[in-house]
CSV table of C-alpha atoms in Angstrom, one decimal:
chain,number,residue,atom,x,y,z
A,1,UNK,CA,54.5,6.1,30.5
A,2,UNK,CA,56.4,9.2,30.1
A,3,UNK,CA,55.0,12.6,30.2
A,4,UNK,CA,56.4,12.9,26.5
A,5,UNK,CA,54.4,9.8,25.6
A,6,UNK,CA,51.4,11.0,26.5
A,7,UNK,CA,51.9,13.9,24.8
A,8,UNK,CA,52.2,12.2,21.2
A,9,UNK,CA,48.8,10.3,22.0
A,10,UNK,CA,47.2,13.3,22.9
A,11,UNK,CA,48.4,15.0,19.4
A,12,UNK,CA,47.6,11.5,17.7
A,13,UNK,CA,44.4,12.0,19.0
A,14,UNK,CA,43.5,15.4,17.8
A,15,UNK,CA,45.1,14.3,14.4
A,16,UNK,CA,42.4,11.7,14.1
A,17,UNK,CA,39.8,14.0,15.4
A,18,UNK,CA,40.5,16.1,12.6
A,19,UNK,CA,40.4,13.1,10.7
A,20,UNK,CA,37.4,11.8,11.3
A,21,UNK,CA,35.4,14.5,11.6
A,22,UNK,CA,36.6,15.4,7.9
A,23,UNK,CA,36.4,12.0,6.7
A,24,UNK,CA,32.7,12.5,7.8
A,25,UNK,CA,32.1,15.4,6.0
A,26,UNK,CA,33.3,14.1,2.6
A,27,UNK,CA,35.4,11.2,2.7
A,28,UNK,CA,36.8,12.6,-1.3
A,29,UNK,CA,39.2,14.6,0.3
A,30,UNK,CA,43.0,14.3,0.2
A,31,UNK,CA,43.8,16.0,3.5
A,32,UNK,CA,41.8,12.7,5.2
A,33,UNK,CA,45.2,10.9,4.3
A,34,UNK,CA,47.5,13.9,5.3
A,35,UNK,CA,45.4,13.9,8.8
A,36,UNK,CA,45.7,9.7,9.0
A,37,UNK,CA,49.1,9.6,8.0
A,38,UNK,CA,49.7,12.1,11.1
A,39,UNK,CA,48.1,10.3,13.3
A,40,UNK,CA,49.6,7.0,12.9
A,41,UNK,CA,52.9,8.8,12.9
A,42,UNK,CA,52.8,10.0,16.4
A,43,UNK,CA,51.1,7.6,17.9
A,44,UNK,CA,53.9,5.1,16.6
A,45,UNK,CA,56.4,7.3,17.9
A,46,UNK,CA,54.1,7.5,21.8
A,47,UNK,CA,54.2,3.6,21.0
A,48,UNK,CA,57.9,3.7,21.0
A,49,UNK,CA,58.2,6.3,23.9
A,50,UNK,CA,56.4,4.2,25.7
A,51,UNK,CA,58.5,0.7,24.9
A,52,UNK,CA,61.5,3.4,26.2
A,53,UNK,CA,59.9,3.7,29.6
A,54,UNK,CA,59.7,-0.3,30.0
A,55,UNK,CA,63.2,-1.0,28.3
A,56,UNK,CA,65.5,1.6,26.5
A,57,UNK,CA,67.5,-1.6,25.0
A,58,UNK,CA,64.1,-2.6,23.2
A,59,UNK,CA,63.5,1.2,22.0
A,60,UNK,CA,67.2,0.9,20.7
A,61,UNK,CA,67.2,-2.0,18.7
A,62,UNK,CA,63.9,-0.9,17.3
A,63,UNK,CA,65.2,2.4,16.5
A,64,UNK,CA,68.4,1.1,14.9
A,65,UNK,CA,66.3,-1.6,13.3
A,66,UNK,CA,64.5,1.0,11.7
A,67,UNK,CA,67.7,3.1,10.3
A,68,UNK,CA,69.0,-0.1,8.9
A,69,UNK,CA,65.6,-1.0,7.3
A,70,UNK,CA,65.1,2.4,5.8
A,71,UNK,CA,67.9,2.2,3.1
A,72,UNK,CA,67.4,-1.1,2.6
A,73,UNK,CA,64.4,-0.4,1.4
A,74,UNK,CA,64.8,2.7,-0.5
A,75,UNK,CA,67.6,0.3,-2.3
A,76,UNK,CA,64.9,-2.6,-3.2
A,77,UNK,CA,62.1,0.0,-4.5
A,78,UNK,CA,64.4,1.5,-7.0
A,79,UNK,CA,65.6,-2.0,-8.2
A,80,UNK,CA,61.3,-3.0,-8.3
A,81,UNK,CA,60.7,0.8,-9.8
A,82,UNK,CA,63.5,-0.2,-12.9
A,83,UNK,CA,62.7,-4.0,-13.5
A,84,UNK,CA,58.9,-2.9,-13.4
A,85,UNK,CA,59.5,-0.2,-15.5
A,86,UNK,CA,61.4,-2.6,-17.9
A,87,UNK,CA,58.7,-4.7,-17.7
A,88,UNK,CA,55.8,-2.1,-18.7
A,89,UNK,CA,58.4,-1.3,-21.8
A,90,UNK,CA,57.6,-4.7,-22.7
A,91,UNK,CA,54.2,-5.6,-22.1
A,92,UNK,CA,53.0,-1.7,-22.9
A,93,UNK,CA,55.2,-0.4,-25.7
A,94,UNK,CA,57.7,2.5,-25.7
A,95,UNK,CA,55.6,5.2,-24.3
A,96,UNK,CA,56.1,8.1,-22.2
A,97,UNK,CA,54.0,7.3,-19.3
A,98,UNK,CA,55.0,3.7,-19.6
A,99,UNK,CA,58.0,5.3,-18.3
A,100,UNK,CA,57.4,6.4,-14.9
A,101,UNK,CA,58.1,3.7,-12.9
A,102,UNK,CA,61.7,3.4,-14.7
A,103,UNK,CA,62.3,6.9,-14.2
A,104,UNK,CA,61.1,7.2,-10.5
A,105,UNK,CA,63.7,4.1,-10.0
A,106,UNK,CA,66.7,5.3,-11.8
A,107,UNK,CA,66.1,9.1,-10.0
A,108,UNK,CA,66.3,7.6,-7.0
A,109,UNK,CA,69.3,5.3,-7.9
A,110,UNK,CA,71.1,8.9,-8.9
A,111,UNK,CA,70.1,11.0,-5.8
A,112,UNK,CA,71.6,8.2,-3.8
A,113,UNK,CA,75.0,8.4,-5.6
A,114,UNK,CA,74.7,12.3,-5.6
A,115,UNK,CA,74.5,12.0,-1.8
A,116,UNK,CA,77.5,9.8,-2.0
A,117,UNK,CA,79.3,12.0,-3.5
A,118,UNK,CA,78.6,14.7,-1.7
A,119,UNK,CA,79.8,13.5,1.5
A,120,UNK,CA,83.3,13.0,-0.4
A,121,UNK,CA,83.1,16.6,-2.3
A,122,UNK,CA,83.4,19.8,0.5
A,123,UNK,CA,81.7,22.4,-2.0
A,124,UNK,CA,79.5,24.4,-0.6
A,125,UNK,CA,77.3,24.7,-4.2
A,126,UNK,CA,77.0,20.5,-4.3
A,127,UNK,CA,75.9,21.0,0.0
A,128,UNK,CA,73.0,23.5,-1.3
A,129,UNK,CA,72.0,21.4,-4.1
A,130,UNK,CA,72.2,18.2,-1.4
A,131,UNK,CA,69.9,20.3,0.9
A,132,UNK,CA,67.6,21.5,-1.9
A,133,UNK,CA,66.9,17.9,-3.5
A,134,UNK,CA,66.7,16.4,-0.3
A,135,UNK,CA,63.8,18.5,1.3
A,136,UNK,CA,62.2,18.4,-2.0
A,137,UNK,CA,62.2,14.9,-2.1
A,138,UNK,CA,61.2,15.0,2.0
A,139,UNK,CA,57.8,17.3,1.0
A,140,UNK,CA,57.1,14.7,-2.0
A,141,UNK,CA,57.8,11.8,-0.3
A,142,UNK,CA,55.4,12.8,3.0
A,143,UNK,CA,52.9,13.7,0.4
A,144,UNK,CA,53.0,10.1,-1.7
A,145,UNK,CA,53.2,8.4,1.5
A,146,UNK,CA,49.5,10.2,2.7
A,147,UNK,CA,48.1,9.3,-0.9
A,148,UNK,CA,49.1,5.7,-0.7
A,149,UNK,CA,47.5,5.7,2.7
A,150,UNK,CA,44.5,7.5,2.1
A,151,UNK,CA,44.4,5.7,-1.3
A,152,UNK,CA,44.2,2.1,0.4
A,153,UNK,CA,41.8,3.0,2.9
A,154,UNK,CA,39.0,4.9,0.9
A,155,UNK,CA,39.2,2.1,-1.8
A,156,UNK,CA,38.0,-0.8,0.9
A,157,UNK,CA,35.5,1.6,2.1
A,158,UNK,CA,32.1,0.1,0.3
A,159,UNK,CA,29.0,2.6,0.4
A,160,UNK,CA,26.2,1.1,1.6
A,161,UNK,CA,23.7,3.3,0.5
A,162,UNK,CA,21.4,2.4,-2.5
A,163,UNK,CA,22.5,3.9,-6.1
A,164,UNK,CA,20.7,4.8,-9.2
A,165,UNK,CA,23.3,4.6,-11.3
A,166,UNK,CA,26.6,3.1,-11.6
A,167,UNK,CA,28.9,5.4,-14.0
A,168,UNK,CA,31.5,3.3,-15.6
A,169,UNK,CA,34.4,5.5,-17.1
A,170,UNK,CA,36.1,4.6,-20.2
A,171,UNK,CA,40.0,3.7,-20.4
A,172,UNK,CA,40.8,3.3,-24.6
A,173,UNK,CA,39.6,0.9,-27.2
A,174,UNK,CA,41.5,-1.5,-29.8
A,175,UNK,CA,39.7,-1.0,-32.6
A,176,UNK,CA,36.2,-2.4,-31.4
A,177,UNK,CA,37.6,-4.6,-28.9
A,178,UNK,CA,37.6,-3.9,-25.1
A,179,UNK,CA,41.1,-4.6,-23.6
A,180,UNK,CA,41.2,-6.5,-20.5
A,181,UNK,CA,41.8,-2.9,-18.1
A,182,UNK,CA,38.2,-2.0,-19.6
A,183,UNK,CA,36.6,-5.3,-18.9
A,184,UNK,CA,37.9,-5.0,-15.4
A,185,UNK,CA,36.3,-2.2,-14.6
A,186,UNK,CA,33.1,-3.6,-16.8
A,187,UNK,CA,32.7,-6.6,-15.2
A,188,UNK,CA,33.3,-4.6,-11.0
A,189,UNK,CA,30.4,-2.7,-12.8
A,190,UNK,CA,28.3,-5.6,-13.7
A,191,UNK,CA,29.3,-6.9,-9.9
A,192,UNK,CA,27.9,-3.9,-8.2
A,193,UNK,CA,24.5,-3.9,-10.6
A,194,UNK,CA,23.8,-7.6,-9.7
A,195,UNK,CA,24.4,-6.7,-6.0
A,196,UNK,CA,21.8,-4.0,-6.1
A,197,UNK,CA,19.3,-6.0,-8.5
A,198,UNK,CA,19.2,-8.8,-5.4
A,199,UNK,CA,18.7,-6.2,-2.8
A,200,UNK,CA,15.5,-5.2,-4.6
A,201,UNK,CA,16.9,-2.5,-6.5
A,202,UNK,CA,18.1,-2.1,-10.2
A,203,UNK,CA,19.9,0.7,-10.8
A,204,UNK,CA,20.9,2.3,-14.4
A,205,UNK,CA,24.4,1.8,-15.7
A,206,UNK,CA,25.7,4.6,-18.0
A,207,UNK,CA,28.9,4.0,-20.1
A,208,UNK,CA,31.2,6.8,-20.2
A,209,UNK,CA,33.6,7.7,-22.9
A,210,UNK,CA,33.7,9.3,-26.1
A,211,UNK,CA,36.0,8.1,-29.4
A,212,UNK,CA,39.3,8.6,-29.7
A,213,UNK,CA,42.5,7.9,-31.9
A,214,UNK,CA,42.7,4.2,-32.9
A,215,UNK,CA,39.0,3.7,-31.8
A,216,UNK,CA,36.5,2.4,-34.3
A,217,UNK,CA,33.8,3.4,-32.0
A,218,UNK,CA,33.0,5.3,-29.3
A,219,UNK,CA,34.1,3.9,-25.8
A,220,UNK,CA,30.7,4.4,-24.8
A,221,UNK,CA,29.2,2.2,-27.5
A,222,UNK,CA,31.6,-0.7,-27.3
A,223,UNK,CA,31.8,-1.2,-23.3
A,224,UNK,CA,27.5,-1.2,-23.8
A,225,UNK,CA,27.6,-4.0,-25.9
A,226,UNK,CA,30.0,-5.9,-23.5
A,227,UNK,CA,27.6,-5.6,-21.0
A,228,UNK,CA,24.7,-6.2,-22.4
A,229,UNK,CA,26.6,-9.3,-23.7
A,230,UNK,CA,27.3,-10.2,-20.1
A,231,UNK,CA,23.3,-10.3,-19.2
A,232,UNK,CA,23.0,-6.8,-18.1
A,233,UNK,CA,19.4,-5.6,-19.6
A,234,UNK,CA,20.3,-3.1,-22.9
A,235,UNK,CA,17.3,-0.8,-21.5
A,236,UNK,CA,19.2,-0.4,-18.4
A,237,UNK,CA,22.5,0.8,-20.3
A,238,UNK,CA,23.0,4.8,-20.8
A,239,UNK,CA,25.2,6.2,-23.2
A,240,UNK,CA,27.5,9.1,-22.9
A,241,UNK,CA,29.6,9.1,-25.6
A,242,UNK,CA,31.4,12.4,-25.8
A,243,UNK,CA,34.0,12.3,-23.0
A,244,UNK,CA,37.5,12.2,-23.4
A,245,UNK,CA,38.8,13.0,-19.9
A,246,UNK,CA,37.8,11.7,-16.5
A,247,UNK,CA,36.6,15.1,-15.6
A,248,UNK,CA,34.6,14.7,-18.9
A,249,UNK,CA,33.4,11.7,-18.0
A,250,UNK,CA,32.0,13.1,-14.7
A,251,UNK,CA,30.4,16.1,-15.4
A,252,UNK,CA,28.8,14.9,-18.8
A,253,UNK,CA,27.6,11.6,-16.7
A,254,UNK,CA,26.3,14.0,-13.6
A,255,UNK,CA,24.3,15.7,-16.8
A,256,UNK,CA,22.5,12.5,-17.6
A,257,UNK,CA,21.9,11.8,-14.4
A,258,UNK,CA,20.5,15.2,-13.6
A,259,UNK,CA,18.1,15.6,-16.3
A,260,UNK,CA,16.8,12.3,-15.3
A,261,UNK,CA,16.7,12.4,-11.4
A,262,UNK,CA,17.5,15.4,-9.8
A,263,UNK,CA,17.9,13.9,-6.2
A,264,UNK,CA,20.2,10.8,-8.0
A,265,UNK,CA,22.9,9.0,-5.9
A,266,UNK,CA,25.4,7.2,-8.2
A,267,UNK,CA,28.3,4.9,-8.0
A,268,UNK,CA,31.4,5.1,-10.2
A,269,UNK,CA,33.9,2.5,-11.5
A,270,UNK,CA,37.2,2.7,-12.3
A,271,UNK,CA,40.5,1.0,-11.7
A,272,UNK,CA,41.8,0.9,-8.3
A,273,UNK,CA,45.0,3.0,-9.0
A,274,UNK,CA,42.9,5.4,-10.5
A,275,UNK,CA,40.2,5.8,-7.1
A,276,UNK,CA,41.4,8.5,-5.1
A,277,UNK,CA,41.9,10.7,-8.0
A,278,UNK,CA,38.9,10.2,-9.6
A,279,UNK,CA,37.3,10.5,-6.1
A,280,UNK,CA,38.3,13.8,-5.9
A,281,UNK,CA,37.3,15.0,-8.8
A,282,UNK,CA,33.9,13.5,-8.4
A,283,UNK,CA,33.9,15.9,-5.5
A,284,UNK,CA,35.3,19.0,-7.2
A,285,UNK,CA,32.2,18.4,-10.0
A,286,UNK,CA,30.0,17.8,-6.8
A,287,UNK,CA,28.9,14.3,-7.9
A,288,UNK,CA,26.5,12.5,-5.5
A,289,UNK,CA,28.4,9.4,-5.4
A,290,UNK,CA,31.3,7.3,-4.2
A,291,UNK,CA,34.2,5.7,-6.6
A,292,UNK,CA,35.0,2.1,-6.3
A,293,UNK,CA,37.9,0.1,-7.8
A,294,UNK,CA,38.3,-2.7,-10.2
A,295,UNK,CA,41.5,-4.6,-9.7
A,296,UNK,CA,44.5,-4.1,-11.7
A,297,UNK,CA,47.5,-6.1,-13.3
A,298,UNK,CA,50.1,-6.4,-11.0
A,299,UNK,CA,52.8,-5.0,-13.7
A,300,UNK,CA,50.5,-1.9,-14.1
A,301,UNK,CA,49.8,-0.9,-10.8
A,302,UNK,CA,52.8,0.9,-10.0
A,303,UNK,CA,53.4,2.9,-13.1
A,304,UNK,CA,49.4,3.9,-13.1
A,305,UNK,CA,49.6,5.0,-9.4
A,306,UNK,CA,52.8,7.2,-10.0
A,307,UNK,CA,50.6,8.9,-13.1
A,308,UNK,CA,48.1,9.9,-10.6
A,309,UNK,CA,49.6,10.9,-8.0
A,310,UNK,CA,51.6,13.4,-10.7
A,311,UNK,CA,48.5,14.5,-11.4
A,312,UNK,CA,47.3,15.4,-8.2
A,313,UNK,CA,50.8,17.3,-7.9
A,314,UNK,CA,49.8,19.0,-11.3
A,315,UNK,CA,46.1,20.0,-9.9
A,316,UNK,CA,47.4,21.7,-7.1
A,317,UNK,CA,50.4,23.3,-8.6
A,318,UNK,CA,49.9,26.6,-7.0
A,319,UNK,CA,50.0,24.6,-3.4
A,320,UNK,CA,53.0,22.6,-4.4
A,321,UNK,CA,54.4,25.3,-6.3
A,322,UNK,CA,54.5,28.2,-3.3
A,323,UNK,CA,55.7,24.7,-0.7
A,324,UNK,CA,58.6,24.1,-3.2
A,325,UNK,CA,59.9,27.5,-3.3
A,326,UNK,CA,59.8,28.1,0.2
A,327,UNK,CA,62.0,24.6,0.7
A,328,UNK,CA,64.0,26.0,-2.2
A,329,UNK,CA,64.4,29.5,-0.4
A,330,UNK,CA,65.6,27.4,3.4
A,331,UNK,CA,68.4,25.9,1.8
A,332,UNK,CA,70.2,28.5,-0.4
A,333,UNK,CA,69.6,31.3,1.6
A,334,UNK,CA,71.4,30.7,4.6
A,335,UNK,CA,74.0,30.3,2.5
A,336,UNK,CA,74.3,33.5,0.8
């Protein structure tokens, strides 16, 4: 083991130190999967230090294994990201956000021809652009890659603390009907109520959203009579049905929940792609609870997860904003 080595363990190390004593603290925080997306970084690259020490021909096919893989697989997720995207078009209608996936795929289709091109073209303006895009895309990258970590991990992580409630948030009506992305988060609901109602404890399940276009009712309304049509008692069953955004859904939820136990812990449902970022903004309206995830059409998932992790960009636009300047600022300058 080189001296090298042992220093990426020992930086792996602190990494997960900060980690864990973060995740700890609140485990709805984003910078938990910036801090385990470090760690498993260098201590992959102490792993592969340390295959180096043993055998620099096995370090050197894994290496170039690894720069052969890489554009392979930037090549297949754009061909997934545009035949999924096709495929939401289908299934979903013509919609903006239907979109994402198709536009994700066929942006990075283009950068790769740009970057094609630009090793053919010597002008220095296409070289700035080149840089500019590229660490863009670097920063962005690094950051989806931490919230599709962090995203997988906190949504196997059950709580195993009792509840007294379970907050199920609303995701659109047809008419009266509940579509089947509703009735998955309905019936993880129903799930988690049964669980606690055999451990000796029956918690309250409050339905969460509020009427909007193309709804005959209030989400609220229709997703308590699915329950209660599924066995759940209609006396256990709260209504809040004014929400029309998740962080409406929260802090008019944490309102019921308040006025009726101060010292409440909760549990709230949603879909899987949507967990992280509803996580944190149960955090950011200091819920007492945890978020847990219902599952997801396979078709859906990708698109849905690009939405939130926009989002999250959106959120912190300031962050993001002062990050993308300064990457912006690297590349042209030294060329001035």
């Amino acid at each position: 083991m080189t001296t090298v080595s042992v220093y990426s363990y020992g930086i792996a190390l602190l990494w997960f130190l900060f980690f864990l004593v973060s995740f700890v603290r609140d485990r709805r925080r984003l910078r938990n999967g910036v801090y385990l997306f470090l760690t498993l970084a260098f201590l992959g690259l102490g792993l592969l230090l340390t295959l180096a020490s043993v055998s620099e021909t096995a370090a050197t096919v894994v290496v170039v294994g690894v720069v052969v893989l890489v554009p392979l697989l930037i090549v297949g997720l754009a061909v997934f990201l545009v035949a999924n995207g096709v495929t939401m078009v289908r299934r979903e209608g013509l919609r903006p956000v239907n979109l994402l996936s198709l536009a994700a795929g066929l942006g990075i289709i283009a950068f790769v021809l740009f970057q094609a091109v630009r090793q053919h073209v010597d002008w220095p303006p296409l070289g700035v652009a080149g840089d500019v895009m590229t660490g863009l895309l670097a920063y962005v990258g690094f950051l989806f890659a931490c919230f599709l970590l962090y995203s997988f991990v906190y949504g196997r992580i059950r709580p195993k603390r009792g509840v007294d409630f379970i907050v199920v948030l609303g995701a659109g009506l047809i008419g009266e009907k509940v579509p089947p992305l509703l009735a998955s988060r309905l019936e993880r609901g129903r799930t988690a109520f049964d669980a606690a109602v055999a451990k000796g404890v029956e918690p309250a399940m409050i339905t969460s959203g509020g009427q909007g276009p193309g709804e005959d009712v209030p989400e609220a309304v229709a997703m308590a009579d699915y329950l209660v049509s599924r066995g759940v008692s209609r006396d256990r069953v709260l209504l809040e049905d004014r929400s029309t955004t998740t962080w409406e859904n929260l802090v008019f939820s944490k309102a019921i929940m308040t006025e009726q136990r101060p010292d409440y812990r909760c549990l709230v449902v949603t879909n899987n792609f949507h967990v992280l970022r509803a996580a944190l903004l149960a955090r950011k309206a200091k819920l007492n609870g945890q978020v847990i995830g219902a599952p997801t059409a396979w078709y859906f998932w990708p698109t849905a997860t690009l939405r939130e992790f926009v989002a999250i960009l959106v959120e912190h636009w300031v962050v993001n904003g002062v990050i993308a300047v300064l990457i912006v600022l690297s590349a042209v300058l030294p060329s001035l």
